[in-house]
PDB file of C-alpha atoms in Angstrom:
ATOM      1  CA  MET A  28      25.506  -1.149  11.400  1.00  0.00           C
ATOM      2  CA  SER A  29      23.959   1.427  12.768  1.00  0.00           C
ATOM      3  CA  LYS A  30      25.596   3.662   9.736  1.00  0.00           C
ATOM      4  CA  ASP A  31      24.133   1.240   7.198  1.00  0.00           C
ATOM      5  CA  VAL A  32      21.363   1.375   8.166  1.00  0.00           C
ATOM      6  CA  TYR A  33      20.582   4.882   8.360  1.00  0.00           C
ATOM      7  CA  GLN A  34      22.027   4.788   4.825  1.00  0.00           C
ATOM      8  CA  HIS A  35      19.074   2.423   3.853  1.00  0.00           C
ATOM      9  CA  ILE A  36      16.627   4.253   5.263  1.00  0.00           C
ATOM     10  CA  LYS A  37      16.760   7.810   3.815  1.00  0.00           C
ATOM     11  CA  THR A  38      18.045   5.629   0.634  1.00  0.00           C
ATOM     12  CA  ASN A  39      14.475   4.186   0.446  1.00  0.00           C
ATOM     13  CA  ASN A  40      12.651   8.081   1.284  1.00  0.00           C
ATOM     14  CA  ARG A  41      14.146   9.264  -1.128  1.00  0.00           C
ATOM     15  CA  LYS A  42      13.298   6.603  -3.605  1.00  0.00           C
ATOM     16  CA  THR A  43       9.555   6.435  -1.871  1.00  0.00           C
ATOM     17  CA  ILE A  44       9.349  10.731  -2.380  1.00  0.00           C
ATOM     18  CA  PHE A  45      10.403  10.664  -5.821  1.00  0.00           C
ATOM     19  CA  LEU A  46       7.254   7.428  -6.680  1.00  0.00           C
ATOM     20  CA  ILE A  47       4.872   9.451  -4.624  1.00  0.00           C
ATOM     21  CA  CYS A  48       5.609  13.016  -6.735  1.00  0.00           C
ATOM     22  CA  LEU A  49       5.451   9.961 -10.138  1.00  0.00           C
ATOM     23  CA  LEU A  50       1.668   9.655  -9.658  1.00  0.00           C
ATOM     24  CA  PRO A  51       0.468  12.752 -10.054  1.00  0.00           C
ATOM     25  CA  ILE A  52       2.776  13.895 -13.222  1.00  0.00           C
ATOM     26  CA  ILE A  53       2.112  10.690 -15.486  1.00  0.00           C
ATOM     27  CA  LEU A  54      -1.804  11.052 -14.743  1.00  0.00           C
ATOM     28  CA  ALA A  55      -1.517  14.625 -15.646  1.00  0.00           C
ATOM     29  CA  THR A  56       0.478  13.570 -18.555  1.00  0.00           C
ATOM     30  CA  ILE A  57      -1.174  10.485 -20.164  1.00  0.00           C
ATOM     31  CA  LEU A  58      -4.215  13.241 -19.815  1.00  0.00           C
ATOM     32  CA  PHE A  59      -2.066  16.141 -22.195  1.00  0.00           C
ATOM     33  CA  LEU A  60      -1.357  13.894 -24.802  1.00  0.00           C
ATOM     34  CA  LEU A  61      -4.678  11.826 -24.967  1.00  0.00           C
ATOM     35  CA  SER A  62      -6.074  15.517 -25.753  1.00  0.00           C
ATOM     36  CA  TRP A  63      -3.429  16.490 -27.708  1.00  0.00           C
ATOM     37  CA  ALA A  64      -4.347  13.120 -30.002  1.00  0.00           C
ATOM     38  CA  PHE A  65      -7.709  14.535 -30.864  1.00  0.00           C
ATOM     39  CA  ILE A  66      -7.961  18.329 -30.662  1.00  0.00           C
ATOM     40  CA  SER A  67      -6.205  21.380 -30.984  1.00  0.00           C
ATOM     41  CA  LEU A  68      -3.064  21.967 -28.547  1.00  0.00           C
ATOM     42  CA  ASP A  69      -4.660  24.566 -27.025  1.00  0.00           C
ATOM     43  CA  ASP A  70      -7.278  23.079 -26.274  1.00  0.00           C
ATOM     44  CA  ALA A  71      -5.453  20.134 -24.884  1.00  0.00           C
ATOM     45  CA  ILE A  72      -3.998  22.171 -22.833  1.00  0.00           C
ATOM     46  CA  ASN A  73      -7.819  23.630 -21.054  1.00  0.00           C
ATOM     47  CA  ILE A  74      -8.793  19.920 -20.594  1.00  0.00           C
ATOM     48  CA  LEU A  75      -6.069  20.025 -18.793  1.00  0.00           C
ATOM     49  CA  SER A  76      -5.835  22.943 -16.428  1.00  0.00           C
ATOM     50  CA  SER A  77      -9.790  22.335 -15.902  1.00  0.00           C
ATOM     51  CA  VAL A  78      -9.981  18.413 -15.475  1.00  0.00           C
ATOM     52  CA  LEU A  79      -6.610  17.321 -13.210  1.00  0.00           C
ATOM     53  CA  PRO A  80      -8.022  18.989 -10.201  1.00  0.00           C
ATOM     54  CA  VAL A  81     -10.930  18.004 -10.741  1.00  0.00           C
ATOM     55  CA  LEU A  82      -9.840  14.543 -10.373  1.00  0.00           C
ATOM     56  CA  LEU A  83      -7.324  14.640  -7.696  1.00  0.00           C
ATOM     57  CA  ILE A  84     -10.178  16.873  -5.364  1.00  0.00           C
ATOM     58  CA  ILE A  85     -11.916  13.554  -6.177  1.00  0.00           C
ATOM     59  CA  CYS A  86      -9.565  11.918  -4.403  1.00  0.00           C
ATOM     60  CA  LEU A  87      -8.307  14.016  -1.548  1.00  0.00           C
ATOM     61  CA  ILE A  88     -12.410  13.322  -0.518  1.00  0.00           C
ATOM     62  CA  TRP A  89     -12.368   9.819  -0.988  1.00  0.00           C
ATOM     63  CA  THR A  90      -8.955   9.344   0.875  1.00  0.00           C
ATOM     64  CA  ILE A  91     -10.847  11.781   4.067  1.00  0.00           C
ATOM     65  CA  ILE A  92     -13.495   9.243   4.015  1.00  0.00           C
ATOM     66  CA  SER A  93     -11.320   6.286   3.971  1.00  0.00           C
ATOM     67  CA  TYR A  94      -8.953   7.640   6.683  1.00  0.00           C
ATOM     68  CA  CYS A  95     -11.502   7.617   9.459  1.00  0.00           C
ATOM     69  CA  CYS A  96     -12.261   4.181   9.122  1.00  0.00           C
ATOM     70  CA  GLY A  97      -9.348   2.533   7.126  1.00  0.00           C
ATOM     71  CA  SER A  98      -8.253   0.969  10.608  1.00  0.00           C
ATOM     72  CA  LYS A  99     -10.936  -0.597  11.391  1.00  0.00           C
ATOM     73  CA  MET A 100     -12.161  -1.758   7.718  1.00  0.00           C
ATOM     74  CA  MET A 101      -8.315  -4.144   7.468  1.00  0.00           C
ATOM     75  CA  LEU A 102      -8.738  -5.234  10.847  1.00  0.00           C
ATOM     76  CA  GLY A 103     -12.260  -7.076  10.145  1.00  0.00           C
ATOM     77  CA  PHE A 104     -11.166  -8.074   7.090  1.00  0.00           C
ATOM     78  CA  ALA A 105      -8.565 -10.456   8.314  1.00  0.00           C
ATOM     79  CA  GLY A 106     -10.736 -11.189  11.425  1.00  0.00           C
ATOM     80  CA  ALA A 107      -8.753 -10.019  13.597  1.00  0.00           C
ATOM     81  CA  THR A 108      -9.691  -9.833  17.633  1.00  0.00           C
ATOM     82  CA  GLU A 109      -7.923  -7.899  20.419  1.00  0.00           C
ATOM     83  CA  LEU A 110      -5.388 -10.024  22.257  1.00  0.00           C
ATOM     84  CA  ASN A 111      -5.793 -10.740  25.727  1.00  0.00           C
ATOM     85  CA  ALA A 112      -3.312 -11.612  28.341  1.00  0.00           C
ATOM     86  CA  LYS A 113      -4.971 -14.042  29.870  1.00  0.00           C
ATOM     87  CA  THR A 114      -2.194 -16.854  29.028  1.00  0.00           C
ATOM     88  CA  GLU A 115       1.178 -16.353  29.851  1.00  0.00           C
ATOM     89  CA  SER A 116       1.856 -16.415  25.924  1.00  0.00           C
ATOM     90  CA  ASN A 117      -0.473 -13.752  25.365  1.00  0.00           C
ATOM     91  CA  LYS A 118       1.322 -11.623  28.287  1.00  0.00           C
ATOM     92  CA  LYS A 119       5.005 -12.552  26.810  1.00  0.00           C
ATOM     93  CA  VAL A 120       3.639 -11.275  23.551  1.00  0.00           C
ATOM     94  CA  LEU A 121       2.397  -7.599  25.378  1.00  0.00           C
ATOM     95  CA  HIS A 122       5.652  -7.661  27.060  1.00  0.00           C
ATOM     96  CA  SER A 123       7.352  -7.565  23.788  1.00  0.00           C
ATOM     97  CA  VAL A 124       5.356  -4.958  22.204  1.00  0.00           C
ATOM     98  CA  GLU A 125       5.180  -2.877  24.902  1.00  0.00           C
ATOM     99  CA  ASN A 126       9.366  -3.515  25.233  1.00  0.00           C
ATOM    100  CA  ILE A 127      10.114  -2.403  21.393  1.00  0.00           C
ATOM    101  CA  ALA A 128       7.537  -0.104  20.950  1.00  0.00           C
ATOM    102  CA  LEU A 129      10.042   1.559  23.702  1.00  0.00           C
ATOM    103  CA  ALA A 130      13.155   1.145  21.372  1.00  0.00           C
ATOM    104  CA  ALA A 131      11.550   2.443  19.031  1.00  0.00           C
ATOM    105  CA  GLY A 132      10.369   5.525  20.722  1.00  0.00           C
ATOM    106  CA  ILE A 133       6.412   4.744  20.245  1.00  0.00           C
ATOM    107  CA  PRO A 134       3.376   4.372  22.143  1.00  0.00           C
ATOM    108  CA  THR A 135       2.047   0.968  23.028  1.00  0.00           C
ATOM    109  CA  PRO A 136      -0.134  -0.107  19.789  1.00  0.00           C
ATOM    110  CA  LYS A 137      -2.949  -2.254  20.521  1.00  0.00           C
ATOM    111  CA  VAL A 138      -2.333  -5.442  19.626  1.00  0.00           C
ATOM    112  CA  TYR A 139      -4.605  -7.424  17.693  1.00  0.00           C
ATOM    113  CA  ILE A 140      -4.354 -12.036  16.901  1.00  0.00           C
ATOM    114  CA  ILE A 141      -5.945 -13.381  13.361  1.00  0.00           C
ATOM    115  CA  ASN A 142      -6.874 -16.916  14.083  1.00  0.00           C
ATOM    116  CA  ASP A 143      -4.794 -19.038  11.219  1.00  0.00           C
ATOM    117  CA  ASP A 144      -1.514 -21.724  11.734  1.00  0.00           C
ATOM    118  CA  SER A 145       0.162 -19.016   9.459  1.00  0.00           C
ATOM    119  CA  LEU A 146       2.882 -17.345   9.887  1.00  0.00           C
ATOM    120  CA  ASN A 147       3.060 -13.364   9.033  1.00  0.00           C
ATOM    121  CA  ALA A 148       1.249 -10.034  10.481  1.00  0.00           C
ATOM    122  CA  PHE A 149       0.282  -6.125   9.626  1.00  0.00           C
ATOM    123  CA  ALA A 150       0.114  -3.214  10.835  1.00  0.00           C
ATOM    124  CA  THR A 151      -2.483   0.281  10.100  1.00  0.00           C
ATOM    125  CA  GLY A 152      -3.201   3.143  12.031  1.00  0.00           C
ATOM    126  CA  ASN A 153      -3.356   6.326  10.335  1.00  0.00           C
ATOM    127  CA  SER A 154      -0.781   7.113  13.694  1.00  0.00           C
ATOM    128  CA  PRO A 155       1.491   6.179  16.225  1.00  0.00           C
ATOM    129  CA  GLU A 156      -0.848   7.189  18.507  1.00  0.00           C
ATOM    130  CA  ASN A 157      -3.878   5.120  17.411  1.00  0.00           C
ATOM    131  CA  ALA A 158      -1.553   1.780  16.101  1.00  0.00           C
ATOM    132  CA  CYS A 159      -1.731  -1.419  16.286  1.00  0.00           C
ATOM    133  CA  ILE A 160      -0.762  -4.534  15.559  1.00  0.00           C
ATOM    134  CA  ALA A 161      -1.960  -7.872  14.236  1.00  0.00           C
ATOM    135  CA  LEU A 162      -0.004 -10.601  14.093  1.00  0.00           C
ATOM    136  CA  THR A 163      -1.700 -14.371  13.442  1.00  0.00           C
ATOM    137  CA  SER A 164      -1.996 -17.604  15.787  1.00  0.00           C
ATOM    138  CA  GLY A 165       1.158 -19.207  13.788  1.00  0.00           C
ATOM    139  CA  ILE A 166       3.148 -16.814  13.563  1.00  0.00           C
ATOM    140  CA  ILE A 167       2.986 -16.690  17.153  1.00  0.00           C
ATOM    141  CA  LYS A 168       3.449 -20.674  17.970  1.00  0.00           C
ATOM    142  CA  LYS A 169       6.232 -20.564  15.287  1.00  0.00           C
ATOM    143  CA  LEU A 170       8.538 -17.783  16.113  1.00  0.00           C
ATOM    144  CA  GLU A 171      11.496 -18.141  18.139  1.00  0.00           C
ATOM    145  CA  PRO A 172      10.515 -15.170  21.240  1.00  0.00           C
ATOM    146  CA  LEU A 173      13.984 -12.845  19.140  1.00  0.00           C
ATOM    147  CA  GLU A 174      12.237 -14.166  16.391  1.00  0.00           C
ATOM    148  CA  LEU A 175       9.032 -12.677  17.041  1.00  0.00           C
ATOM    149  CA  GLU A 176      10.650  -8.967  19.026  1.00  0.00           C
ATOM    150  CA  ALA A 177      11.939  -8.757  15.192  1.00  0.00           C
ATOM    151  CA  VAL A 178       9.156  -9.171  13.384  1.00  0.00           C
ATOM    152  CA  ILE A 179       7.410  -7.030  15.891  1.00  0.00           C
ATOM    153  CA  ALA A 180      10.429  -5.070  15.236  1.00  0.00           C
ATOM    154  CA  HIS A 181       9.130  -4.430  11.679  1.00  0.00           C
ATOM    155  CA  GLU A 182       5.241  -3.513  11.987  1.00  0.00           C
ATOM    156  CA  MET A 183       6.404  -0.926  14.907  1.00  0.00           C
ATOM    157  CA  GLY A 184       8.746   0.053  11.591  1.00  0.00           C
ATOM    158  CA  HIS A 185       6.199   1.046   9.411  1.00  0.00           C
ATOM    159  CA  ILE A 186       3.805   2.817  12.333  1.00  0.00           C
ATOM    160  CA  LYS A 187       6.479   4.868  13.063  1.00  0.00           C
ATOM    161  CA  ASN A 188       7.432   5.629   9.055  1.00  0.00           C
ATOM    162  CA  ARG A 189       3.829   6.808   8.533  1.00  0.00           C
ATOM    163  CA  ASP A 190       3.386   3.769   6.102  1.00  0.00           C
ATOM    164  CA  ILE A 191      -0.216   2.709   6.467  1.00  0.00           C
ATOM    165  CA  ARG A 192      -0.804   6.219   6.579  1.00  0.00           C
ATOM    166  CA  LEU A 193       0.317   6.106   2.773  1.00  0.00           C
ATOM    167  CA  ASP A 194      -0.857   2.669   1.473  1.00  0.00           C
ATOM    168  CA  VAL A 195      -4.445   4.451   2.453  1.00  0.00           C
ATOM    169  CA  ILE A 196      -3.831   7.495   0.417  1.00  0.00           C
ATOM    170  CA  ILE A 197      -2.334   5.592  -2.199  1.00  0.00           C
ATOM    171  CA  ILE A 198      -4.682   2.661  -2.335  1.00  0.00           C
ATOM    172  CA  THR A 199      -8.511   5.120  -1.866  1.00  0.00           C
ATOM    173  CA  CYS A 200      -7.128   7.287  -5.370  1.00  0.00           C
ATOM    174  CA  ILE A 201      -6.651   5.174  -7.172  1.00  0.00           C
ATOM    175  CA  GLY A 202     -10.082   2.996  -5.941  1.00  0.00           C
ATOM    176  CA  ALA A 203     -10.996   7.055  -6.534  1.00  0.00           C
ATOM    177  CA  LEU A 204      -9.873   7.647  -9.980  1.00  0.00           C
ATOM    178  CA  THR A 205     -10.701   3.834 -11.116  1.00  0.00           C
ATOM    179  CA  LEU A 206     -14.642   4.212  -9.604  1.00  0.00           C
ATOM    180  CA  LEU A 207     -14.521   7.379 -11.432  1.00  0.00           C
ATOM    181  CA  ALA A 208     -13.304   5.880 -14.892  1.00  0.00           C
ATOM    182  CA  ASP A 209     -16.325   3.139 -14.417  1.00  0.00           C
ATOM    183  CA  LEU A 210     -19.216   5.836 -13.732  1.00  0.00           C
ATOM    184  CA  ILE A 211     -17.800   7.533 -16.888  1.00  0.00           C
ATOM    185  CA  ALA A 212     -17.965   4.875 -18.724  1.00  0.00           C
ATOM    186  CA  ARG A 213     -22.017   4.333 -17.379  1.00  0.00           C
ATOM    187  CA  ILE A 214     -22.550   7.562 -19.409  1.00  0.00           C
ATOM    188  CA  LEU A 215     -21.117   7.147 -22.124  1.00  0.00           C
ATOM    189  CA  PHE A 216     -22.782   3.689 -23.118  1.00  0.00           C
ATOM    190  CA  TYR A 217     -25.908   4.843 -21.358  1.00  0.00           C
ATOM    191  CA  ASN A 218     -28.503   5.360 -24.195  1.00  0.00           C
ATOM    192  CA  ILE A 219     -30.056   8.750 -22.488  1.00  0.00           C
ATOM    193  CA  GLY A 220     -32.637   9.269 -25.162  1.00  0.00           C
ATOM    194  CA  ASN A 221     -32.213  11.358 -28.197  1.00  0.00           C
ATOM    195  CA  SER A 222     -31.215  14.995 -28.654  1.00  0.00           C
ATOM    196  CA  SER A 223     -32.131  17.521 -30.450  1.00  0.00           C
ATOM    197  CA  ARG A 224     -30.105  19.107 -33.885  1.00  0.00           C
ATOM    198  CA  ASP A 225     -29.283  22.098 -32.350  1.00  0.00           C
ATOM    199  CA  ASP A 226     -27.580  20.097 -29.048  1.00  0.00           C
ATOM    200  CA  ASP A 227     -25.600  18.231 -31.658  1.00  0.00           C
ATOM    201  CA  ASN A 228     -21.986  19.855 -31.559  1.00  0.00           C
ATOM    202  CA  ALA A 229     -22.258  20.775 -27.713  1.00  0.00           C
ATOM    203  CA  GLN A 230     -22.785  16.770 -26.715  1.00  0.00           C
ATOM    204  CA  THR A 231     -20.346  15.522 -29.176  1.00  0.00           C
ATOM    205  CA  SER A 232     -17.707  17.994 -27.499  1.00  0.00           C
ATOM    206  CA  ILE A 233     -18.645  16.652 -24.113  1.00  0.00           C
ATOM    207  CA  LYS A 234     -18.558  13.239 -25.233  1.00  0.00           C
ATOM    208  CA  LEU A 235     -15.087  13.646 -27.282  1.00  0.00           C
ATOM    209  CA  VAL A 236     -14.150  15.478 -23.013  1.00  0.00           C
ATOM    210  CA  LEU A 237     -15.610  12.326 -21.483  1.00  0.00           C
ATOM    211  CA  ILE A 238     -13.737   9.547 -23.870  1.00  0.00           C
ATOM    212  CA  ILE A 239     -10.728  11.362 -23.520  1.00  0.00           C
ATOM    213  CA  VAL A 240     -10.789  11.087 -19.713  1.00  0.00           C
ATOM    214  CA  TRP A 241     -11.771   7.534 -19.266  1.00  0.00           C
ATOM    215  CA  ALA A 242      -8.613   6.827 -21.620  1.00  0.00           C
ATOM    216  CA  THR A 243      -6.585   8.746 -19.311  1.00  0.00           C
ATOM    217  CA  LEU A 244      -7.939   7.286 -16.162  1.00  0.00           C
ATOM    218  CA  LEU A 245      -7.800   3.351 -17.751  1.00  0.00           C
ATOM    219  CA  VAL A 246      -4.209   3.583 -19.003  1.00  0.00           C
ATOM    220  CA  PHE A 247      -3.728   5.093 -15.666  1.00  0.00           C
ATOM    221  CA  ASN A 248      -5.188   2.808 -12.963  1.00  0.00           C
ATOM    222  CA  LEU A 249      -4.408  -0.646 -15.136  1.00  0.00           C
ATOM    223  CA  ILE A 250      -0.383   0.239 -16.097  1.00  0.00           C
ATOM    224  CA  PHE A 251       1.009   3.419 -14.359  1.00  0.00           C
ATOM    225  CA  ALA A 252      -0.823   3.338 -11.119  1.00  0.00           C
ATOM    226  CA  PRO A 253      -0.441  -0.052 -10.205  1.00  0.00           C
ATOM    227  CA  ILE A 254       3.255  -0.617 -11.611  1.00  0.00           C
ATOM    228  CA  ILE A 255       4.138   2.947  -8.789  1.00  0.00           C
ATOM    229  CA  TYR A 256       1.816   1.723  -5.933  1.00  0.00           C
ATOM    230  CA  PHE A 257       3.858  -1.832  -5.869  1.00  0.00           C
ATOM    231  CA  SER A 258       7.353   0.148  -6.288  1.00  0.00           C
ATOM    232  CA  ILE A 259       6.715   1.853  -3.408  1.00  0.00           C
ATOM    233  CA  SER A 260       5.062  -1.449  -1.332  1.00  0.00           C
ATOM    234  CA  ARG A 261       8.860  -3.031  -1.845  1.00  0.00           C
ATOM    235  CA  THR A 262      10.694   0.004  -0.933  1.00  0.00           C
ATOM    236  CA  ARG A 263       8.639   0.840   2.509  1.00  0.00           C
ATOM    237  CA  GLU A 264       9.106  -3.093   3.269  1.00  0.00           C
ATOM    238  CA  TYR A 265      13.072  -2.748   2.668  1.00  0.00           C
ATOM    239  CA  GLN A 266      12.498   0.433   4.765  1.00  0.00           C
ATOM    240  CA  ALA A 267      11.199  -1.805   7.378  1.00  0.00           C
ATOM    241  CA  ASP A 268      13.623  -4.461   7.242  1.00  0.00           C
ATOM    242  CA  ALA A 269      16.077  -1.852   7.717  1.00  0.00           C
ATOM    243  CA  SER A 270      14.023   0.215  10.985  1.00  0.00           C
ATOM    244  CA  SER A 271      14.077  -3.538  12.615  1.00  0.00           C
ATOM    245  CA  VAL A 272      17.841  -3.922  12.644  1.00  0.00           C
ATOM    246  CA  HIS A 273      18.259  -0.761  13.759  1.00  0.00           C
ATOM    247  CA  ILE A 274      15.377  -1.057  16.517  1.00  0.00           C
ATOM    248  CA  THR A 275      16.902  -4.445  18.155  1.00  0.00           C
ATOM    249  CA  ARG A 276      19.967  -4.551  17.201  1.00  0.00           C
ATOM    250  CA  ASN A 277      20.197  -8.224  15.652  1.00  0.00           C
ATOM    251  CA  PRO A 278      19.112  -8.661  11.447  1.00  0.00           C
ATOM    252  CA  ASP A 279      20.015 -12.107  12.300  1.00  0.00           C
ATOM    253  CA  ALA A 280      17.039 -12.808  14.375  1.00  0.00           C
ATOM    254  CA  LEU A 281      14.956 -11.655  11.584  1.00  0.00           C
ATOM    255  CA  ILE A 282      16.583 -13.353   8.730  1.00  0.00           C
ATOM    256  CA  SER A 283      15.501 -15.957  10.657  1.00  0.00           C
ATOM    257  CA  ALA A 284      12.260 -15.038  10.506  1.00  0.00           C
ATOM    258  CA  LEU A 285      12.054 -14.399   6.798  1.00  0.00           C
ATOM    259  CA  LYS A 286      12.844 -17.517   6.258  1.00  0.00           C
ATOM    260  CA  LYS A 287      10.060 -19.407   8.288  1.00  0.00           C
ATOM    261  CA  ILE A 288       7.356 -16.580   7.016  1.00  0.00           C
ATOM    262  CA  SER A 289       8.480 -18.164   3.481  1.00  0.00           C
ATOM    263  CA  THR A 290       7.540 -20.948   4.095  1.00  0.00           C
ATOM    264  CA  ASP A 291       3.431 -20.544   4.948  1.00  0.00           C
ATOM    265  CA  SER A 292       2.517 -16.893   4.820  1.00  0.00           C
ATOM    266  CA  ARG A 293      -0.812 -17.944   3.270  1.00  0.00           C
ATOM    267  CA  VAL A 294      -4.017 -16.550   5.476  1.00  0.00           C
ATOM    268  CA  GLU A 295      -7.470 -17.848   4.117  1.00  0.00           C
ATOM    269  CA  ALA A 296      -9.358 -14.290   4.854  1.00  0.00           C
ATOM    270  CA  LEU A 297      -7.550 -12.579   3.321  1.00  0.00           C
ATOM    271  CA  ASP A 298      -8.070 -14.585   0.082  1.00  0.00           C
ATOM    272  CA  LYS A 299     -10.339 -11.836  -1.618  1.00  0.00           C
ATOM    273  CA  CYS A 300      -8.708  -9.160  -0.580  1.00  0.00           C
ATOM    274  CA  LYS A 301      -5.210  -8.380  -2.254  1.00  0.00           C
ATOM    275  CA  LEU A 302      -4.860  -5.137  -1.695  1.00  0.00           C
ATOM    276  CA  MET A 303      -4.959  -6.221   2.200  1.00  0.00           C
ATOM    277  CA  GLY A 304      -1.418  -7.619   0.835  1.00  0.00           C
ATOM    278  CA  ASN A 305       1.091  -4.774   0.382  1.00  0.00           C
ATOM    279  CA  VAL A 306       0.367  -4.305   4.213  1.00  0.00           C
ATOM    280  CA  CYS A 307       1.951  -7.438   5.266  1.00  0.00           C
ATOM    281  CA  ILE A 308       4.931  -8.455   6.371  1.00  0.00           C
ATOM    282  CA  ALA A 309       5.104 -11.595   3.690  1.00  0.00           C
ATOM    283  CA  ASN A 310       2.226 -11.493   0.821  1.00  0.00           C
ATOM    284  CA  PRO A 311      -1.261 -13.668   2.148  1.00  0.00           C
ATOM    285  CA  THR A 312      -2.530 -13.975   0.099  1.00  0.00           C
ATOM    286  CA  GLU A 313      -3.019 -17.200  -2.055  1.00  0.00           C
ATOM    287  CA  LYS A 314       0.024 -17.584  -3.994  1.00  0.00           C
ATOM    288  CA  SER A 315      -0.685 -18.467  -8.453  1.00  0.00           C
ATOM    289  CA  LYS A 316       2.903 -17.704 -10.971  1.00  0.00           C
ATOM    290  CA  GLN A 317       4.408 -15.224  -9.440  1.00  0.00           C
ATOM    291  CA  PHE A 318       7.060 -12.971 -11.796  1.00  0.00           C
ATOM    292  CA  ALA A 319       9.755 -11.058 -10.647  1.00  0.00           C
ATOM    293  CA  GLY A 320      10.391  -7.165 -11.231  1.00  0.00           C
ATOM    294  CA  ILE A 321       7.497  -4.236 -11.353  1.00  0.00           C
ATOM    295  CA  GLY A 322       4.105  -6.958 -10.218  1.00  0.00           C
ATOM    296  CA  GLU A 323       4.886  -7.572  -6.720  1.00  0.00           C
ATOM    297  CA  THR A 324       4.434  -6.252  -3.755  1.00  0.00           C
ATOM    298  CA  HIS A 325       7.035  -7.555  -1.793  1.00  0.00           C
ATOM    299  CA  PRO A 326      10.719  -8.044  -1.989  1.00  0.00           C
ATOM    300  CA  SER A 327      11.618 -11.882  -2.586  1.00  0.00           C
ATOM    301  CA  ILE A 328      12.824 -12.911   0.659  1.00  0.00           C
ATOM    302  CA  GLU A 329      16.449 -13.263  -0.914  1.00  0.00           C
ATOM    303  CA  LYS A 330      16.422 -10.161  -1.791  1.00  0.00           C
ATOM    304  CA  ARG A 331      15.213  -8.857   1.662  1.00  0.00           C
ATOM    305  CA  ILE A 332      18.204 -10.597   2.994  1.00  0.00           C
ATOM    306  CA  LYS A 333      20.547 -10.500   0.866  1.00  0.00           C
ATOM    307  CA  ARG A 334      20.215  -7.106   2.226  1.00  0.00           C
ATOM    308  CA  LEU A 335      20.134  -7.611   5.680  1.00  0.00           C
ATOM    309  CA  GLN A 336      22.759  -9.483   5.669  1.00  0.00           C
ATOM    310  CA  SER A 337      24.892  -6.165   4.587  1.00  0.00           C
ATOM    311  CA  MET A 338      23.955  -4.672   7.616  1.00  0.00           C
ATOM    312  CA  LYS A 339      25.554  -6.982  10.094  1.00  0.00           C
TER     313      LYS A 339
END
């Protein structure tokens, strides 16, 4: 079993690295091709070399800002409060978290509870040292102890693999580029007044560059970035499942837990925060007609169970 688990983890790591590298490559490619469609090859190369670093710097600044307060925001969106040890059931949950953290080789994370009768959970934190696990009240009540331990181990896998840090970086980068596209659109369509004839050529060139950059960001944000991000999200879910098996040595417990979770994973507090769906063990938002493939934030429960069964 251990060999299969390690193979799954290594494969998922390679896929994640590949997908992350694709993001700036695709952005640069779109920018270059759209530039080349309207201007000469030399000018297109000049735009690429001057604009791309600016876009990446903006993403970096925005990421640093979000990195500092991302965990608190996620817990706030979910309405999560820290779990106390006043009741016997809470003590058992905290004891399970301590045992799983010890088995995973990471510090014991703080545990938060979401007052919702559904079955869901997520982890947050920039590093194992300041990580948190949030569990719905429903998942604590409805899962058997071994099933709950498997879910906790899944979230520990996210923490140990630093998936939350990865989510914050990617989400904030996409968010920064989306805001930048909106800003450029406002500049382009805002009437800044009449200009003199001497400025016409210069303003035309600037507007052309802005249109190219805006079109690049629009195509990237609406098509390619979500596809890559959802692919990364699905890959990390597979890896967290594999990590859970590696920690608990009990794939059957996670299989049983996932089957129960699939019956009711919606967390009403997160309906208006779709991006939070990517960090939960199952999609917590209201489900409309979902389709298989590139538009899913999570692999289907059937696919996850099939992989878990291969680890026995």
